[in-house]
Amino acid sequence: PLASHRAGYEISLGTVNTNRAMNADAPVSASGLIAYEFRGSACEGYASNFRQLTELQRSEGGSVASDISAVSFEDGEAKSLRFEISTQSGGAAQPPISGSAAREENGVIDVSLVKPGKEKVDIGRDILFPTQHVERIIATARGGGRVLEARVFDGSDTGKKVYSTLAIIGLQRKGASSDSEVSPKLADVARWPVTISYFNEANKDSAPDYTMSFDLYENGVSGSLKLDYGAFALSAKMKKLD
C-alpha cells in the first residue's frame, strides 16, 4: 500500500542550459520549497496537497517569484478525480482552476470544470490519474520493467490538458541514501531511480514540458527531486519526512 506522509523539499538552482536560456532571463540562483501531503488508502481514496514556492534570481533585472498550490482527491479505484489549482507568478494571480473528472464505464473520461468557467470536456480514454500513475510505475518496476508510457491527467494548466509521459526506471536499490538521512526508515524500503518526461499531447514531436528525476520508493514516497524545465533545472532536496 502507498504510505500516508508529509514531505518537505528545499529548492536550489541545479543547472542552466545556456543554449536554451536567454542571457537576461537565465537564472543565476534559485530558492524555495516544496511541501507535499499525501494520505488515504485504496478503500478511502487518496487526498493530496501540494505547494511549491520558487524564487529565481535572473542575471539581469529583479527576481521572479511563483507560488503553485494544488489540492486533489482521487477515488481509490481511479474512477474519479477532484482538483483545485491556484498559481501566482511575478506577483500576478492566474485564474484558479477547479473541477472534476469522471471515468465512464466505457473508459472515456469526462472533465467538468467549475473555474475559471463552467465547461464540460471529453478528453478520451486510456488515461491515468496521478496516484494511479504512481501505482502503475511501481507495479512496472516490481515486475522488472524499465519503461512505461502513459497518458496522464491531473487537472493542471487549463484543466483540460493531457500529458503523454515516458517513465524510465532504473535497477532496484535498497539501503542508505541521502533521503534515509532525513528518515532512517527509508533505508529499509526498496526504491528505483525514475525519470519521467511530461509531453504536451497537443504538440507533436516537441521537447517535454518538463522532466522529473527522483528515487521512487515502494511505498510511494518520492525522494529528492530534479525538475528540468529545459532552459534550467531545479534541485529539490528532501529535508523532512513524516
Short mmCIF file of C-alpha atoms in Angstrom, two decimals:
data_model
loop_
_atom_site.label_atom_id
_atom_site.label_comp_id
_atom_site.label_asym_id
_atom_site.label_seq_id
_atom_site.Cartn_x
_atom_site.Cartn_y
_atom_site.Cartn_z
CA PRO A 1 0.00 0.00 0.00
CA LEU A 2 1.01 3.62 -0.52
CA ALA A 3 2.09 5.36 2.67
CA SER A 4 0.38 8.45 4.01
CA HIS A 5 3.10 11.05 4.52
CA ARG A 6 4.15 14.69 4.63
CA ALA A 7 7.38 15.70 2.91
CA GLY A 8 9.33 18.94 2.65
CA TYR A 9 11.93 19.73 -0.01
CA GLU A 10 14.35 22.68 -0.24
CA ILE A 11 14.77 24.17 -3.72
CA SER A 12 18.04 25.39 -5.19
CA LEU A 13 19.32 26.01 -8.71
CA GLY A 14 20.54 22.90 -10.47
CA THR A 15 21.84 23.53 -13.98
CA VAL A 16 21.29 26.19 -16.65
CA ASN A 17 21.13 25.29 -20.35
CA THR A 18 22.87 28.27 -21.93
CA ASN A 19 21.75 27.14 -25.38
CA ARG A 20 18.08 27.49 -24.44
CA ALA A 21 18.05 30.22 -21.79
CA MET A 22 18.23 33.84 -22.91
CA ASN A 23 21.12 35.60 -21.16
CA ALA A 24 18.92 38.21 -19.48
CA ASP A 25 16.40 35.62 -18.27
CA ALA A 26 18.86 32.90 -17.29
CA PRO A 27 18.62 32.32 -13.52
CA VAL A 28 21.82 32.68 -11.50
CA SER A 29 20.29 31.36 -8.29
CA ALA A 30 17.08 29.85 -7.01
CA SER A 31 15.46 29.28 -3.63
CA GLY A 32 12.16 27.98 -2.36
CA LEU A 33 10.38 24.94 -1.02
CA ILE A 34 8.01 22.16 -1.90
CA ALA A 35 5.53 20.93 0.70
CA TYR A 36 3.58 17.78 -0.09
CA GLU A 37 1.00 15.84 1.90
CA PHE A 38 -0.50 12.54 0.77
CA ARG A 39 -2.98 10.44 2.70
CA GLY A 40 -5.62 7.79 2.20
CA SER A 41 -5.96 4.22 1.01
CA ALA A 42 -7.39 2.16 -1.83
CA CYS A 43 -10.64 1.89 0.18
CA GLU A 44 -10.97 5.56 1.20
CA GLY A 45 -9.41 7.19 -1.83
CA TYR A 46 -6.32 9.42 -1.92
CA ALA A 47 -6.07 13.09 -0.96
CA SER A 48 -3.02 15.17 -1.82
CA ASN A 49 -1.98 18.72 -1.03
CA PHE A 50 0.95 20.22 -2.94
CA ARG A 51 2.58 23.63 -2.73
CA GLN A 52 5.69 24.93 -4.48
CA LEU A 53 7.22 28.33 -3.74
CA THR A 54 10.09 29.33 -6.02
CA GLU A 55 12.13 32.50 -6.38
CA LEU A 56 14.51 32.82 -9.33
CA GLN A 57 17.19 35.49 -9.41
CA ARG A 58 17.93 36.44 -13.01
CA SER A 59 21.26 37.61 -14.37
CA GLU A 60 19.59 40.93 -15.21
CA GLY A 61 16.64 42.60 -13.53
CA GLY A 62 14.84 41.60 -10.39
CA SER A 63 13.85 38.21 -9.08
CA VAL A 64 10.79 36.29 -10.25
CA ALA A 65 8.63 34.51 -7.67
CA SER A 66 6.00 31.86 -8.25
CA ASP A 67 3.55 30.12 -5.93
CA ILE A 68 1.69 26.99 -7.05
CA SER A 69 -0.91 25.21 -4.90
CA ALA A 70 -2.78 22.06 -5.89
CA VAL A 71 -5.31 20.06 -3.89
CA SER A 72 -6.85 16.86 -5.23
CA PHE A 73 -8.86 13.81 -4.25
CA GLU A 74 -8.68 10.62 -6.28
CA ASP A 75 -11.07 7.71 -5.95
CA GLY A 76 -9.27 4.52 -4.83
CA GLU A 77 -10.38 2.73 -8.00
CA ALA A 78 -9.36 5.69 -10.17
CA LYS A 79 -12.93 6.30 -11.28
CA SER A 80 -12.94 10.00 -10.39
CA LEU A 81 -10.64 12.92 -9.62
CA ARG A 82 -11.42 16.27 -7.99
CA PHE A 83 -8.87 19.06 -8.28
CA GLU A 84 -8.29 22.71 -7.39
CA ILE A 85 -5.19 24.57 -8.55
CA SER A 86 -4.05 28.16 -7.98
CA THR A 87 -0.96 29.85 -9.42
CA GLN A 88 0.76 33.17 -8.83
CA SER A 89 3.71 34.26 -10.93
CA GLY A 90 5.56 37.56 -10.84
CA GLY A 91 3.07 38.91 -8.31
CA ALA A 92 0.07 38.31 -10.59
CA ALA A 93 -2.51 35.66 -9.79
CA GLN A 94 -3.69 33.49 -12.66
CA PRO A 95 -7.33 32.39 -12.80
CA PRO A 96 -7.84 29.41 -10.47
CA ILE A 97 -8.71 26.05 -11.93
CA SER A 98 -11.14 23.66 -10.26
CA GLY A 99 -13.32 20.83 -11.37
CA SER A 100 -13.65 17.09 -11.51
CA ALA A 101 -13.05 14.22 -13.89
CA ALA A 102 -15.11 11.03 -14.08
CA ARG A 103 -14.27 7.79 -15.84
CA GLU A 104 -17.32 6.36 -17.58
CA GLU A 105 -17.99 2.62 -17.94
CA ASN A 106 -16.63 2.70 -21.49
CA GLY A 107 -13.35 4.17 -20.20
CA VAL A 108 -13.88 7.69 -21.55
CA ILE A 109 -13.03 10.48 -19.10
CA ASP A 110 -15.34 13.49 -18.90
CA VAL A 111 -13.99 16.65 -17.26
CA SER A 112 -16.41 19.10 -15.64
CA LEU A 113 -14.74 22.46 -14.98
CA VAL A 114 -16.14 24.93 -12.45
CA LYS A 115 -13.36 27.53 -12.64
CA PRO A 116 -12.32 29.64 -14.49
CA GLY A 117 -15.63 28.95 -16.24
CA LYS A 118 -18.15 26.15 -16.38
CA GLU A 119 -17.29 23.74 -19.18
CA LYS A 120 -17.55 20.03 -19.96
CA VAL A 121 -14.84 18.29 -21.98
CA ASP A 122 -14.36 14.73 -23.22
CA ILE A 123 -10.59 14.09 -23.03
CA GLY A 124 -10.68 10.50 -24.27
CA ARG A 125 -9.81 7.13 -22.83
CA ASP A 126 -6.71 5.18 -21.72
CA ILE A 127 -5.73 7.98 -19.36
CA LEU A 128 -4.32 7.60 -15.83
CA PHE A 129 -4.91 9.84 -12.83
CA PRO A 130 -1.82 10.89 -10.79
CA THR A 131 -1.92 8.30 -7.98
CA GLN A 132 -2.89 5.62 -10.46
CA HIS A 133 0.18 6.61 -12.49
CA VAL A 134 2.47 6.21 -9.46
CA GLU A 135 0.95 2.81 -8.72
CA ARG A 136 1.48 1.75 -12.34
CA ILE A 137 5.15 2.82 -12.25
CA ILE A 138 5.74 0.86 -9.03
CA ALA A 139 3.98 -2.21 -10.46
CA THR A 140 6.12 -1.96 -13.62
CA ALA A 141 9.30 -1.64 -11.53
CA ARG A 142 8.37 -4.61 -9.34
CA GLY A 143 7.85 -6.69 -12.46
CA GLY A 144 11.29 -5.81 -13.78
CA GLY A 145 10.01 -3.35 -16.40
CA ARG A 146 12.22 -0.47 -17.43
CA VAL A 147 9.91 1.74 -19.49
CA LEU A 148 6.32 2.89 -19.01
CA GLU A 149 4.46 5.10 -21.48
CA ALA A 150 1.19 6.54 -20.21
CA ARG A 151 -1.26 9.36 -20.81
CA VAL A 152 -1.86 11.28 -17.57
CA PHE A 153 -4.42 13.88 -16.47
CA ASP A 154 -4.02 15.86 -13.24
CA GLY A 155 -6.10 18.99 -13.89
CA SER A 156 -3.11 21.31 -14.27
CA ASP A 157 -2.56 24.09 -16.80
CA THR A 158 -6.00 24.68 -18.34
CA GLY A 159 -7.81 21.85 -16.56
CA LYS A 160 -8.15 20.13 -19.95
CA LYS A 161 -4.54 19.21 -20.68
CA VAL A 162 -3.48 15.59 -21.12
CA TYR A 163 0.20 14.74 -20.82
CA SER A 164 1.93 11.98 -22.72
CA THR A 165 4.52 10.66 -20.28
CA LEU A 166 7.56 8.45 -20.61
CA ALA A 167 8.98 6.90 -17.43
CA ILE A 168 12.45 5.34 -17.47
CA ILE A 169 13.01 3.04 -14.48
CA GLY A 170 16.43 2.02 -13.18
CA LEU A 171 17.53 -1.01 -11.19
CA GLN A 172 16.12 -1.54 -7.71
CA ARG A 173 18.12 -0.19 -4.79
CA LYS A 174 17.89 -0.58 -1.04
CA GLY A 175 19.88 0.74 1.89
CA ALA A 176 21.23 4.10 3.00
CA SER A 177 20.71 7.20 0.85
CA SER A 178 20.59 10.96 1.29
CA ASP A 179 16.84 10.56 1.87
CA SER A 180 17.35 7.98 4.62
CA GLU A 181 19.49 10.55 6.45
CA VAL A 182 16.24 12.53 6.77
CA SER A 183 14.08 9.49 7.57
CA PRO A 184 16.09 6.35 8.58
CA LYS A 185 13.07 4.10 7.89
CA LEU A 186 13.51 4.70 4.15
CA ALA A 187 16.71 2.62 4.22
CA ASP A 188 14.53 -0.49 4.61
CA VAL A 189 12.24 0.38 1.67
CA ALA A 190 13.03 -0.71 -1.88
CA ARG A 191 13.43 2.16 -4.35
CA TRP A 192 14.02 2.73 -8.05
CA PRO A 193 15.63 5.71 -9.82
CA VAL A 194 12.92 7.09 -12.09
CA THR A 195 12.93 9.79 -14.76
CA ILE A 196 9.53 10.91 -16.05
CA SER A 197 9.19 13.21 -19.07
CA TYR A 198 5.90 15.09 -19.49
CA PHE A 199 4.96 16.00 -23.07
CA ASN A 200 2.07 18.22 -24.11
CA GLU A 201 -0.07 15.79 -26.09
CA ALA A 202 -1.31 18.64 -28.30
CA ASN A 203 2.22 19.41 -29.54
CA LYS A 204 3.53 16.53 -31.60
CA ASP A 205 7.27 15.86 -31.85
CA SER A 206 8.15 18.58 -29.32
CA ALA A 207 10.51 18.58 -26.35
CA PRO A 208 8.95 17.70 -22.98
CA ASP A 209 7.34 20.49 -20.99
CA TYR A 210 9.41 19.28 -18.05
CA THR A 211 11.21 16.21 -16.72
CA MET A 212 11.34 14.89 -13.14
CA SER A 213 14.12 12.64 -11.85
CA PHE A 214 13.96 11.08 -8.38
CA ASP A 215 14.10 7.88 -6.37
CA LEU A 216 10.60 6.40 -6.15
CA TYR A 217 10.16 4.30 -3.03
CA GLU A 218 7.97 1.21 -3.00
CA ASN A 219 5.60 2.90 -0.52
CA GLY A 220 5.01 5.82 -2.93
CA VAL A 221 7.35 8.36 -1.30
CA SER A 222 9.37 10.48 -3.73
CA GLY A 223 12.96 11.18 -2.72
CA SER A 224 14.98 14.27 -3.57
CA LEU A 225 13.98 15.64 -6.99
CA LYS A 226 15.49 17.20 -10.07
CA LEU A 227 12.97 19.31 -12.01
CA ASP A 228 14.23 20.05 -15.53
CA TYR A 229 12.33 22.72 -17.47
CA GLY A 230 14.66 22.68 -20.48
CA ALA A 231 16.24 26.12 -20.08
CA PHE A 232 17.19 25.36 -16.47
CA ALA A 233 16.78 22.72 -13.80
CA LEU A 234 15.91 22.98 -10.13
CA SER A 235 17.12 20.70 -7.38
CA ALA A 236 14.64 19.89 -4.59
CA LYS A 237 16.40 18.13 -1.72
CA MET A 238 14.30 16.28 0.85
CA LYS A 239 14.61 17.98 4.24
CA LYS A 240 11.71 16.50 6.20
CA LEU A 241 9.53 13.40 6.07
CA ASP A 242 6.75 12.38 8.45
#
